[in-house]
CSV table of C-alpha atoms and ligand atoms in Angstrom, one decimal:
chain,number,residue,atom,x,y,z
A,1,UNK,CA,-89.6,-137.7,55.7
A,2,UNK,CA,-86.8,-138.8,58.0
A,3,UNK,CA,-83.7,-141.2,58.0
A,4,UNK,CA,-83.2,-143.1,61.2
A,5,UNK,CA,-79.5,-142.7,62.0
A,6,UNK,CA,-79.8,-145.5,64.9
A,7,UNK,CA,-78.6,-148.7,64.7
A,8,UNK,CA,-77.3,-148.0,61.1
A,9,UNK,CA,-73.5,-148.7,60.0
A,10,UNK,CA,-72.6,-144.9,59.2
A,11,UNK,CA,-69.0,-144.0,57.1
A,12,UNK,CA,-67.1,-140.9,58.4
A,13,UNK,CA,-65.1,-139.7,55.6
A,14,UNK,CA,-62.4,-137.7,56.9
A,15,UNK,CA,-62.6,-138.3,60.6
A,16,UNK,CA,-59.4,-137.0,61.2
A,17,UNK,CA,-60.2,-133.5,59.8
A,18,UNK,CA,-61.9,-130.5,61.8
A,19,UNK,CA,-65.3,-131.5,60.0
A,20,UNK,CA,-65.1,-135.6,60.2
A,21,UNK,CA,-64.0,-135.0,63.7
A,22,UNK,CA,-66.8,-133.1,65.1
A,23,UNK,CA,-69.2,-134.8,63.3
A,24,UNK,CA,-68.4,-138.5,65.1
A,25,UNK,CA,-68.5,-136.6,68.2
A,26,UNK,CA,-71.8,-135.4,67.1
A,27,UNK,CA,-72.9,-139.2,66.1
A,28,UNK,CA,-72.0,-140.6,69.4
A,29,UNK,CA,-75.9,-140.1,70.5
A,30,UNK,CA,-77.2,-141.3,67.6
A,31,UNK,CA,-77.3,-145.3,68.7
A,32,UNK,CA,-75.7,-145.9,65.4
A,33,UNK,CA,-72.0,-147.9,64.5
A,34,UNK,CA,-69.3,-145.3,63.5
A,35,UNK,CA,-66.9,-146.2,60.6
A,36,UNK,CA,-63.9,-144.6,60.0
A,37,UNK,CA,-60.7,-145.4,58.1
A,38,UNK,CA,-57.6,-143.2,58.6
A,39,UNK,CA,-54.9,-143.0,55.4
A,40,UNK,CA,-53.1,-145.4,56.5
A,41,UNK,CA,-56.0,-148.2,56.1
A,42,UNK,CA,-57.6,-146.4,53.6
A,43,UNK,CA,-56.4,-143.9,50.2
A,44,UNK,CA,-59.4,-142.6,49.1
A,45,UNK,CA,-57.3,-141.6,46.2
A,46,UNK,CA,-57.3,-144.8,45.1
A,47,UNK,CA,-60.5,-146.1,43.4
A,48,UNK,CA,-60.1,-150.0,43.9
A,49,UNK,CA,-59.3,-149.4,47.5
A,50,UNK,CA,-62.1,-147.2,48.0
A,51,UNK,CA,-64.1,-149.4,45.9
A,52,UNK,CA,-62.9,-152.9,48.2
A,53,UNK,CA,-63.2,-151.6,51.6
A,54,UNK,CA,-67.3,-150.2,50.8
A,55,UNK,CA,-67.6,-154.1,49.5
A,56,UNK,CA,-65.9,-155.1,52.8
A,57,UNK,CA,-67.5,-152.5,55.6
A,58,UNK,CA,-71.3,-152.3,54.0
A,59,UNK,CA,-71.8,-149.0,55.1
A,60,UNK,CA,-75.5,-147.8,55.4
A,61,UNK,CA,-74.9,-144.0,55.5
A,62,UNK,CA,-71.9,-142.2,54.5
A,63,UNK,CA,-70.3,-138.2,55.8
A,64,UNK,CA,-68.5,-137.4,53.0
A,65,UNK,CA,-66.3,-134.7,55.1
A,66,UNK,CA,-62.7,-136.2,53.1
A,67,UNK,CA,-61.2,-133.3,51.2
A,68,UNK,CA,-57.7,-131.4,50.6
A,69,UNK,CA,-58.5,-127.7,52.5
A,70,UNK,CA,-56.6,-125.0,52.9
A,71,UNK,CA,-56.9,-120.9,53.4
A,72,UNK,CA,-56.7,-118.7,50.6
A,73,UNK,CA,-52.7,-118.9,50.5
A,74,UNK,CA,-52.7,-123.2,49.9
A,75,UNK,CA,-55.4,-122.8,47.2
A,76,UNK,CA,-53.6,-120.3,45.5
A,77,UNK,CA,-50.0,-121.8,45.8
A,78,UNK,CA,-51.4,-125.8,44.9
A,79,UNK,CA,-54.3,-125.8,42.3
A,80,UNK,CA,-53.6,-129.0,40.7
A,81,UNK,CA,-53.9,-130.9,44.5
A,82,UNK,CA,-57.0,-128.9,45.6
A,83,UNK,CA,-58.5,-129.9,42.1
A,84,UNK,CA,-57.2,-133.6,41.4
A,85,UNK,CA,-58.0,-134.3,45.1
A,86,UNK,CA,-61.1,-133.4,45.7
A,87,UNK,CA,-62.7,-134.5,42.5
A,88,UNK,CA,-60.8,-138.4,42.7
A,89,UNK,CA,-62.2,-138.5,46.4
A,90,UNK,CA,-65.9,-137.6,45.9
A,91,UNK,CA,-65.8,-139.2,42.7
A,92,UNK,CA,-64.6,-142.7,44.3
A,93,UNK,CA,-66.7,-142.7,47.4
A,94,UNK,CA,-69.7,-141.6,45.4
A,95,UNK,CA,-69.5,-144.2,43.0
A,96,UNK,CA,-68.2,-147.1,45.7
A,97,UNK,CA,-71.5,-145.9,47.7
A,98,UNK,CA,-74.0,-146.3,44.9
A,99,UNK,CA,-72.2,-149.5,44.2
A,100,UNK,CA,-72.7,-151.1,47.5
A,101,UNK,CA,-76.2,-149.9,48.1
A,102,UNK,CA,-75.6,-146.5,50.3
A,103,UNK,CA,-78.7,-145.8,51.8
A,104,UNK,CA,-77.6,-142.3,52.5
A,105,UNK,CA,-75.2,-139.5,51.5
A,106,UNK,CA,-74.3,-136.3,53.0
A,107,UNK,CA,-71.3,-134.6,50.8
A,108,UNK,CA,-69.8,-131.5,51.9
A,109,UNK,CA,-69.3,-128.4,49.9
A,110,UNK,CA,-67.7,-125.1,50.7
A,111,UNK,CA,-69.6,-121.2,49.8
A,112,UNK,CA,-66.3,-120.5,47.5
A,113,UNK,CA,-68.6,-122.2,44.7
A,114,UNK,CA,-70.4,-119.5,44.3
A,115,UNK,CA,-69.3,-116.5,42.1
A,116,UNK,CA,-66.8,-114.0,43.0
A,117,UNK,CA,-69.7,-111.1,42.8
A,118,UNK,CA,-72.4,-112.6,44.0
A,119,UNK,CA,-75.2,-111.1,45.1
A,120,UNK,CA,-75.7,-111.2,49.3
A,121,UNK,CA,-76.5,-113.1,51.2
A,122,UNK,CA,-76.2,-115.6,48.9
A,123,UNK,CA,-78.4,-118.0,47.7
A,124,UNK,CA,-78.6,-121.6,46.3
A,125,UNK,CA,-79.5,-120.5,43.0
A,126,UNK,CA,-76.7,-118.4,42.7
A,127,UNK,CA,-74.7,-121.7,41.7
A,128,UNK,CA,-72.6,-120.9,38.1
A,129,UNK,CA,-74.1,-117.8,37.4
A,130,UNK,CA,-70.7,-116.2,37.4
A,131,UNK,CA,-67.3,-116.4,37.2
A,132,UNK,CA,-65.5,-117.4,40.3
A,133,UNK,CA,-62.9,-116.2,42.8
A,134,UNK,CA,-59.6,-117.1,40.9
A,135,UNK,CA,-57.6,-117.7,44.3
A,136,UNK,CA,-59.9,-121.3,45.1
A,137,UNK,CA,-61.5,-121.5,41.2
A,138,UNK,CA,-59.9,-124.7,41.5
A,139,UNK,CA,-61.1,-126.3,44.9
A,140,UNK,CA,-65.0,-124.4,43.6
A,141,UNK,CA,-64.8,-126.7,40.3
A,142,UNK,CA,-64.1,-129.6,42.8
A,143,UNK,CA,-66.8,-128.7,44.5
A,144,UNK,CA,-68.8,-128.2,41.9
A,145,UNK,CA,-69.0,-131.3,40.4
A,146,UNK,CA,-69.3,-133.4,43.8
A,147,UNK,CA,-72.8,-131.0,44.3
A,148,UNK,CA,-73.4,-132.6,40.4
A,149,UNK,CA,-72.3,-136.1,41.4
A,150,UNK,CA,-74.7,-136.5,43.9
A,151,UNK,CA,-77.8,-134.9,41.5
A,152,UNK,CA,-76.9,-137.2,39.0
A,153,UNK,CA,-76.8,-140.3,41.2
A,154,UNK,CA,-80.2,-139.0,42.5
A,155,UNK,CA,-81.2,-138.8,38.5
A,156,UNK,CA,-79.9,-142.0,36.8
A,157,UNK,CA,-79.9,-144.2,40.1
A,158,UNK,CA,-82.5,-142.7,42.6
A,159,UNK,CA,-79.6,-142.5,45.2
A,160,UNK,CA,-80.5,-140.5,48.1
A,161,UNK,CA,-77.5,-138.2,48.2
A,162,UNK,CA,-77.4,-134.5,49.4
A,163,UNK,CA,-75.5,-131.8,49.5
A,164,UNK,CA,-74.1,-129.1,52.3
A,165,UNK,CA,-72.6,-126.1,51.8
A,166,UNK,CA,-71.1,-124.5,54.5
A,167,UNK,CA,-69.5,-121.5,55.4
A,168,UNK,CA,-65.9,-120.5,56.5
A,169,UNK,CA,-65.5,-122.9,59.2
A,170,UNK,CA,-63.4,-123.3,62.4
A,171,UNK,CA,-63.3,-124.4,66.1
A,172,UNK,CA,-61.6,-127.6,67.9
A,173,UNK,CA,-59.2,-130.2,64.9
A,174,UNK,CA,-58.3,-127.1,62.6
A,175,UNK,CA,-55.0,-126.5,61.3
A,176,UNK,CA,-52.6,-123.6,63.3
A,177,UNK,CA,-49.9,-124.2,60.0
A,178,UNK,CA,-49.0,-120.3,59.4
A,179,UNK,CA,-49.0,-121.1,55.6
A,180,UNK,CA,-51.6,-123.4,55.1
A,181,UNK,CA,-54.5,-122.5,57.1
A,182,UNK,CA,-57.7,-120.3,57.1
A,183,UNK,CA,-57.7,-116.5,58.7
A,184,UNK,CA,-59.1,-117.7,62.2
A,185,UNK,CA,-56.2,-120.1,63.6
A,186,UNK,CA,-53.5,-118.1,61.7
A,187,UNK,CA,-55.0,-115.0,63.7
A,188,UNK,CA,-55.5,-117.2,67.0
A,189,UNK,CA,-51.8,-118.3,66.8
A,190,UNK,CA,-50.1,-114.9,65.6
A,191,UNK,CA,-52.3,-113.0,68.6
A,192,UNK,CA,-51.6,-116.1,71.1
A,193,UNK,CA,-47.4,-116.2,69.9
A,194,UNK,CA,-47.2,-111.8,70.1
A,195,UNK,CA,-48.7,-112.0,73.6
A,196,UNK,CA,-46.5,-114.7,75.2
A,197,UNK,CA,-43.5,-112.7,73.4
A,198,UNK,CA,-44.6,-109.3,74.3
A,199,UNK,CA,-44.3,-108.3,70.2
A,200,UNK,CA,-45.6,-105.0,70.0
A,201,UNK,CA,-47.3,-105.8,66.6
A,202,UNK,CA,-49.0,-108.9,64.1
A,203,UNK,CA,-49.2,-108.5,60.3
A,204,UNK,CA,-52.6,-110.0,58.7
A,205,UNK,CA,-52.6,-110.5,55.2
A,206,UNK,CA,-54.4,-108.3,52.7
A,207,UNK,CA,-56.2,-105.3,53.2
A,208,UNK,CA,-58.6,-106.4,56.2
A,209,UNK,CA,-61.6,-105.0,54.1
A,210,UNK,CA,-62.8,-108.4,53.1
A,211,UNK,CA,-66.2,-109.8,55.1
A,212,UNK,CA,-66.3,-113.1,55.9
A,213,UNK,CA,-69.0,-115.6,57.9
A,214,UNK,CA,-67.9,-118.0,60.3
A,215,UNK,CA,-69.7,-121.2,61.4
A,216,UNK,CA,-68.7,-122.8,64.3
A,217,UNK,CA,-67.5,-126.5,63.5
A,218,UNK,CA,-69.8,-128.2,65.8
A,219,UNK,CA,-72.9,-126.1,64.7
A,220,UNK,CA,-71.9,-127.2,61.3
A,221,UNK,CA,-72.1,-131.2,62.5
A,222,UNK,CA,-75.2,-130.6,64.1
A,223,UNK,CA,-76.7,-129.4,61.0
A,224,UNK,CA,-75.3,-132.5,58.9
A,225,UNK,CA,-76.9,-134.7,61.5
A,226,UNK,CA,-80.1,-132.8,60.8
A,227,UNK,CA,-80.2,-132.8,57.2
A,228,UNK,CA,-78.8,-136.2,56.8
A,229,UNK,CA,-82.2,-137.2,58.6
A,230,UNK,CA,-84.4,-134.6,57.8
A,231,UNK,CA,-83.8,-133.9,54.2
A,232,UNK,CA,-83.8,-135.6,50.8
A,233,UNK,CA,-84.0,-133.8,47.6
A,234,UNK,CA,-81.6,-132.5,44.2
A,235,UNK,CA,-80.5,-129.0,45.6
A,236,UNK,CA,-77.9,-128.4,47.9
A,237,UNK,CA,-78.5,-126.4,51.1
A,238,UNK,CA,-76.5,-123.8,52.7
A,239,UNK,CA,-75.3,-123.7,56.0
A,240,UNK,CA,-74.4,-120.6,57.2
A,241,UNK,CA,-74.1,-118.5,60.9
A,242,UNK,CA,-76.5,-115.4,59.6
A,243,UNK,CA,-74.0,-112.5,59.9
A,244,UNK,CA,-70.4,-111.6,58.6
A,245,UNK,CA,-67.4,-109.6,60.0
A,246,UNK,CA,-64.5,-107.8,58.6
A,247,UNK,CA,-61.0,-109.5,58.9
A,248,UNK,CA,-60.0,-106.3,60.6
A,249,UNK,CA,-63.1,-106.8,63.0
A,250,UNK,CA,-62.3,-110.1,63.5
A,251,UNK,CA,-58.7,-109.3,63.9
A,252,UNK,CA,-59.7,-107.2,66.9
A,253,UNK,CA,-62.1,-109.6,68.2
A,254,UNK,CA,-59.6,-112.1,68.6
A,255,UNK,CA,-57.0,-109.7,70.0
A,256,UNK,CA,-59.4,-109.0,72.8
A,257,UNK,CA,-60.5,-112.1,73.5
A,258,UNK,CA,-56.7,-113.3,73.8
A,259,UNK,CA,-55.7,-110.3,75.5
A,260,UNK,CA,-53.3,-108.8,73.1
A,261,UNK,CA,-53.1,-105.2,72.5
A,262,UNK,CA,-50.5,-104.1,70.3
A,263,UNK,CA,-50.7,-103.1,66.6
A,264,UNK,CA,-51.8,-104.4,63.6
A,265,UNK,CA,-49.8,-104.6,60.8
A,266,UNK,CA,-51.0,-105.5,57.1
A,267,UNK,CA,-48.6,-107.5,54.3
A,268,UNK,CA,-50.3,-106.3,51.4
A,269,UNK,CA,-48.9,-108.8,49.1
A,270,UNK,CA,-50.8,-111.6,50.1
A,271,UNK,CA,-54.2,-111.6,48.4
A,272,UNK,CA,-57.8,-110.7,49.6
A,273,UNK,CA,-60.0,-113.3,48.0
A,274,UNK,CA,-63.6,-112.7,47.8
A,275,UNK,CA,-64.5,-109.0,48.8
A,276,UNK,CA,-67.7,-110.5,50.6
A,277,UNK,CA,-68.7,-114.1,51.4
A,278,UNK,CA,-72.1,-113.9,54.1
A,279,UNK,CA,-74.5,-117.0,52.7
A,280,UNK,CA,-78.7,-117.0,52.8
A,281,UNK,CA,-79.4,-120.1,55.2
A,282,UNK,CA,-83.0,-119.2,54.8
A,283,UNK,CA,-83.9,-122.7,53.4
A,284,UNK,CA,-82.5,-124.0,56.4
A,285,UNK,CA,-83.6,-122.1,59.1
A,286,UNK,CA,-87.0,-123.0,57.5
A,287,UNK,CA,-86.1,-126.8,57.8
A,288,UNK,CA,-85.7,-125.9,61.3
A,289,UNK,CA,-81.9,-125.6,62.2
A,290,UNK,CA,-80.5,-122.3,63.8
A,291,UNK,CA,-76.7,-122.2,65.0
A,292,UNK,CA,-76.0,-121.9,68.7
A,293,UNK,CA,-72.4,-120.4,69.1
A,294,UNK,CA,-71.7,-117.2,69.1
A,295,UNK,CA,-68.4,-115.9,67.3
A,296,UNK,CA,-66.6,-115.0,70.5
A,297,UNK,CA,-67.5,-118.1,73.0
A,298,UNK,CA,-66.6,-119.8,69.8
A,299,UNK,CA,-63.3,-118.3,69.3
A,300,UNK,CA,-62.6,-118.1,73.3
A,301,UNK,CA,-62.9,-122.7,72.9
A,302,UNK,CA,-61.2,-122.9,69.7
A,303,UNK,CA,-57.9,-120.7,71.4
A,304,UNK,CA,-58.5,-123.2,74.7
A,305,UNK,CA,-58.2,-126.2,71.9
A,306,UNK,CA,-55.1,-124.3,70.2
A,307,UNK,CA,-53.4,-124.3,73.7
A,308,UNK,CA,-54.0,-127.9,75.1
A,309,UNK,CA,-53.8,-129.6,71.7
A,310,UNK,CA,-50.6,-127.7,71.1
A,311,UNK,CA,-48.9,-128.4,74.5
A,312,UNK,CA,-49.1,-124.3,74.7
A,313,UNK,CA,-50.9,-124.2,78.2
B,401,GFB,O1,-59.6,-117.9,55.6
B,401,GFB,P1,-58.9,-117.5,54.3
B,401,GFB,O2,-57.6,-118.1,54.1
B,401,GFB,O3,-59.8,-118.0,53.1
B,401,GFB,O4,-58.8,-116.0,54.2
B,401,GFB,P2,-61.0,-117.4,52.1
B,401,GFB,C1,-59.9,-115.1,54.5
B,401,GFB,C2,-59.4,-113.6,54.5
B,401,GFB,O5,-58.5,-113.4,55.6
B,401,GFB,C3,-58.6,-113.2,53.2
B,401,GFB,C4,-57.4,-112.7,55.2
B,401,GFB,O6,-59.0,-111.9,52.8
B,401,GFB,C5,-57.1,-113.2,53.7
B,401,GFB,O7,-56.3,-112.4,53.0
B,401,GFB,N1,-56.3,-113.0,56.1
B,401,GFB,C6,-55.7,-112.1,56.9
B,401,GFB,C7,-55.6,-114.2,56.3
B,401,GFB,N2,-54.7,-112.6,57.6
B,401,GFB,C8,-54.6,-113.9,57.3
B,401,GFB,C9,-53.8,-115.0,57.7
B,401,GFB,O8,-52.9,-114.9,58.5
B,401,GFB,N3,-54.0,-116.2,57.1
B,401,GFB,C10,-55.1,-116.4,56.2
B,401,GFB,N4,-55.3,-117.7,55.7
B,401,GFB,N5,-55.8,-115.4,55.8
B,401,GFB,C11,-61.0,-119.9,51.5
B,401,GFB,C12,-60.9,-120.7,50.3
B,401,GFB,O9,-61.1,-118.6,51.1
B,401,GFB,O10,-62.2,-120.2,52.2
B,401,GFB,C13,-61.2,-122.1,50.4
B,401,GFB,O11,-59.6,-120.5,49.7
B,401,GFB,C14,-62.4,-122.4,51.3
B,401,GFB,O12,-61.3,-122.7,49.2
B,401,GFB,C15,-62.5,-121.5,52.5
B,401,GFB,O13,-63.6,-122.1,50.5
B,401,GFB,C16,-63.7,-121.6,53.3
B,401,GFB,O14,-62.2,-117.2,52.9
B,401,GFB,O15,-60.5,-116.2,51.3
């Protein structure tokens, strides 16, 4: 089975965002029309808006790649946005798309739905059977329930919605914010910011122990374009990199790679989240998608991005 992307009127939700924004760069050789709607055209917090403008715009496909992100720190300090956000913006675009005929859905997940123990690499099927990580529980229900939107759609109204779930993500679009981001920018700028000082130390958070996998944002696009046109069924579908690292590891990593050599320093305070978090992309890889970057070409572009996007260079 395959959905042909070209010449169709295809919704980026979130095009602003590290995800939205790769994948319209991703589209561009499809052949097919790209919509998008920033905040200020469009609050897809706001049902009869979102509800109006899929009337208005007709949209044959949609990216649903909208959502309120942050590292561990933001989903920790802000449950009731990471919650009430995500659920009122997969819940409107879902049901605005299956009220104006949506052809196709791709919604985007995150691997924090899975429990806090789960076994690795994880699976599909290891979807609520445990409790999860109590730093994002509240972004995972969000999640959650847009994975369970789009099943019931598929159920009740034979939509032809699916569901990604990717891994820690990063590369060109993500947020540097000390506070608010993930582990990779906040190590790229604290490495990038100790160099150009000549600090003789940075302090990570937590204990460095924790593993993490990390998916390069354009691998991650390319593998929405693929499933949006290659797959069509109820369960959702990891996408991972393969392999995980320590934060300490990855710490080091991007100290070499922006040439900083001094110390590192821990803040034991802050929290450590999931011990482990390395997915099974099995069902993938057997659809036939792979990732291409590696984690240090990838991290070596995304500092380039953090310099000239930042007026740093
Ligand atoms: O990337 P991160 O914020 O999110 O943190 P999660 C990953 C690990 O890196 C944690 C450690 O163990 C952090 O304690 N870490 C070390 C740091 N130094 C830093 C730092 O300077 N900044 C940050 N942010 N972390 C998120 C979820 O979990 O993963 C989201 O909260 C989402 O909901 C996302 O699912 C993919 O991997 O722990």
């Amino acid at each position: 089975m395959s959905y042909d992307l070209n010449g169709k009127r295809v919704f980026v939700a979130g095009h602003r965002g590290m995800v939205g924004s790769a994948i319209c760069r991703r589209l561009e050789s499809e052949g097919c029309t790209i919509l998008t709607a920033g905040r200020d055209v469009l609050d897809l917090l706001d049902q009869a808006a979102v509800r109006a403008w899929f009337a208005a715009e007709k949209p044959d496909a949609v990216f649903l790649a909208a959502a309120k992100v942050g590292g561990i720190l933001a989903n920790d300090s802000w449950p009731a946005d990471f919650l009430y956000d995500n659920l009122m913006i997969e819940a409107n675009v879902i049901e605005a798309a299956f009220r104006t005929g949506v052809g196709k859905l791709l919604f985007l997940g995150s691997s924090c739905i899975y429990p806090k123990f789960a076994p690795q690499p994880i699976v599909e099927q290891a979807l609520l059977t445990g409790p999860l990580e109590p730093t994002n529980e509240w972004y995972a229900i969000a999640k959650i329930a847009g994975i369970k939107l789009c099943q019931a759609y598929r159920r009740q109204h034979g939509c032809d919605y699916i569901s990604a779930m990717p891994t820690n993500l990063y590369g060109p679009g993500d947020n540097f914010d000390l506070q608010s981001s993930h582990v990779l920018p906040a190590l790229i700028r604290k490495a990038h910011e100790a160099k150009v000082e000549g600090a003789g130390s940075i302090t990570i958070w937590g204990t460095g122990t924790p593993r993490r996998e990390f998916l390069h944002v354009d691998d991650l696009a390319d593998a929405c374009v693929f499933l949006m046109k290659t797959y069509s069924d109820d369960g959702h579908v990891n996408v991972g990199f393969g392999d995980d690292i320590s934060i300490a590891e990855l710490t080091g990593l991007v100290a070499e790679v922006i040439g900083f050599s001094g110390a590192i320093e821990h803040d034991l305070t802050k929290p450590d989240g999931t011990p482990r978090k390395l997915m099974d992309s099995g069902k993938l890889a057997g659809l036939g998608w792979t990732p291409r970057i590696g984690l240090r070409e990838g991290i070596a572009g995304a500092y380039d991005w953090f310099l000239s996007s930042t007026g740093r260079r």
